[in-house]
Amino acid sequence: MKKNILVIHTGGTISMFEDHETGAVKPGEENPLTSQTSTLSDLANLIIKEPFNLPSPHITTNEMLFLKDMIMEEYQNNQIDGVVITHGTDTLEETAYFLDLTIPHDFPIVVTGAMRSSNEIGSDGLYNLISSIRVAECDGAKGKGVLVVLNDEIHTAKNVTKTHTSNVSTFQSPQYGPIGIVAKQGIIFHHQPTDREFYSINNISKKVALIKAHAGMDSSLLFAIKDMQYDGVVIEALGQGNLPPATVEGVQSLIDENIPVVVVSRCFNGIVQDVYGYEGGGKRLKEMGAIFSNGLNGQKARIKLLITLSYTQNIKEIEEIFHH
Ligand code: ASP
């Protein structure tokens, strides 16, 4: 029997055209996916929604929250078996991870996009959409959290990141690799995620900054973040989670104000750990009260901190959630 798959188009290159005269890639009067998707009814019973058509740099946590609510509502009312979301690739990983953390169900949710717009040679949009529908209706995709499917690979929302500005194989999971492949004759999973997390939220009202450490960095941005009354900050620190000594005063001033400081690494492989005992070293930062995150990249740690802050402002509780 055909499965009921909810397909939500949100915009991005997959929904755009190239203007062959100017070379500009942009949305047109009509979303090309609307007619393309209607030709795919032999794959599944498709329920097609297009709540907005935005390039993904325009996506905020408001749209992410909207998608979460839309999926939960459709699940309650329409017996859907799976979901496919088409999305711009620039912030795709953030939306995918947001949904991963906030939707408690086990049915497959797949996020996809394209690197080439609908009328470019070698356009990958329709192909990725078909692959994603195939994954969303496959029993093996259940209970694995939100998945990201492009270029014949299946990645977890937690580990995947956009690694290349233009190549169709841009989505990779550094350190971990994909968990499955889309093959001509079937969907094959070769790895299983070890755990899942769920946080029930109804709104996002906090402000979290994301900054990157560099050689010779000082405390000025950290002081500015405190003065601008941010509710939290994620720092992409150096190596295993170290910072230049001149930032220590700024980190301390945030911690003194009870503003959580989450440390991730600007290295794209590996996890941060409190190893180094010199000034600004991870051990010293942790002793000061900085929270070490477990392998998330900066943009995803920011999404997690935003979600966590809707839940609790207690630094110890936030720390426990980040050790998960
Ligand atoms: N800039 C585009 C977007 O994120 C890139 C893409 O979709 O591939 O909307």
Coordinates of N, CA and C and ligand atoms in Angstrom, one line a residue, residues 10-16 25 54-59 87-92 112-117 124 150 162 165-166 170-171, ligand 1:
T10 N 9.8 24.8 1.2 CA 10.1 26.1 2.0 C 10.9 27.0 1.2
G11 N 11.4 26.6 0.0 CA 12.2 27.5 -0.8 C 13.7 27.1 -0.9
G12 N 14.6 28.0 -1.3 CA 16.0 27.6 -1.6 C 16.2 27.4 -3.0
T13 N 17.5 27.1 -3.4 CA 17.9 26.9 -4.8 C 17.0 25.8 -5.5
I14 N 16.6 24.8 -4.7 CA 15.8 23.7 -5.3 C 14.5 24.3 -5.8
S15 N 14.1 25.5 -5.4 CA 12.8 26.1 -5.8 C 13.1 27.3 -6.7
M16 N 14.3 27.5 -7.2 CA 14.7 28.7 -7.9 C 15.0 28.4 -9.4
V25 N 20.5 33.6 -9.8 CA 19.7 32.5 -9.4 C 18.7 33.1 -8.3
L54 N 11.2 30.8 0.8 CA 12.3 31.7 1.3 C 13.7 31.1 0.9
P55 N 14.6 31.9 0.5 CA 16.0 31.5 0.4 C 16.4 31.2 1.9
S56 N 17.3 30.2 2.1 CA 17.5 29.8 3.5 C 18.2 30.8 4.3
P57 N 19.0 31.7 3.8 CA 19.5 32.8 4.7 C 18.4 33.7 5.3
H58 N 17.2 33.5 4.7 CA 16.0 34.3 5.3 C 15.3 33.5 6.4
I59 N 15.7 32.3 6.6 CA 15.0 31.4 7.6 C 15.4 31.8 9.0
H87 N 14.4 22.6 1.2 CA 14.9 23.8 2.0 C 16.2 24.3 1.3
G88 N 16.5 25.5 1.4 CA 17.7 26.0 0.9 C 18.9 25.4 1.7
T89 N 20.0 25.2 1.1 CA 21.0 24.4 1.7 C 21.9 25.2 2.7
D90 N 21.9 26.5 2.6 CA 22.8 27.3 3.5 C 22.5 27.1 5.0
T91 N 21.2 27.1 5.4 CA 20.9 26.9 6.8 C 20.1 25.6 7.0
L92 N 20.2 24.7 6.0 CA 19.4 23.4 6.1 C 19.7 22.7 7.4
T112 N 15.8 18.0 2.5 CA 16.6 17.9 1.3 C 16.7 19.3 0.6
G113 N 17.6 19.4 -0.3 CA 17.7 20.7 -1.1 C 18.4 20.4 -2.4
A114 N 19.0 21.4 -3.0 CA 19.7 21.3 -4.2 C 20.8 22.3 -4.3
M115 N 21.9 22.0 -5.0 CA 22.9 22.9 -5.2 C 22.8 23.7 -6.5
R116 N 22.0 23.0 -7.5 CA 21.8 23.7 -8.8 C 20.3 23.9 -8.9
S117 N 20.0 25.1 -9.4 CA 18.6 25.4 -9.5 C 17.9 24.7 -10.6
D124 N 20.1 19.1 -9.5 CA 20.0 17.9 -8.6 C 18.7 18.0 -7.8
L150 N 20.8 14.0 0.4 CA 21.2 14.7 -0.9 C 22.3 13.8 -1.5
K162 N 27.1 21.5 5.9 CA 27.4 21.9 4.5 C 28.9 22.2 4.5
T165 N 30.9 25.2 -0.9 CA 30.0 26.3 -1.3 C 29.1 25.9 -2.5
S166 N 29.6 25.0 -3.4 CA 28.9 24.8 -4.6 C 28.8 23.3 -5.1
T170 N 28.2 18.5 -1.2 CA 28.5 19.4 -0.1 C 28.1 18.8 1.3
F171 N 27.0 18.1 1.4 CA 26.6 17.6 2.8 C 27.4 16.4 3.2
Ligands
ASP1 N1 21.5 30.2 -1.1 C1 20.7 29.1 -1.3 C2 19.8 28.9 -0.1 O1 20.2 28.4 0.9 C3 21.5 27.9 -1.4 C4 20.8 26.6 -1.7 O2 19.6 26.4 -1.5 O3 21.5 25.7 -2.2 O4 18.6 29.2 -0.2

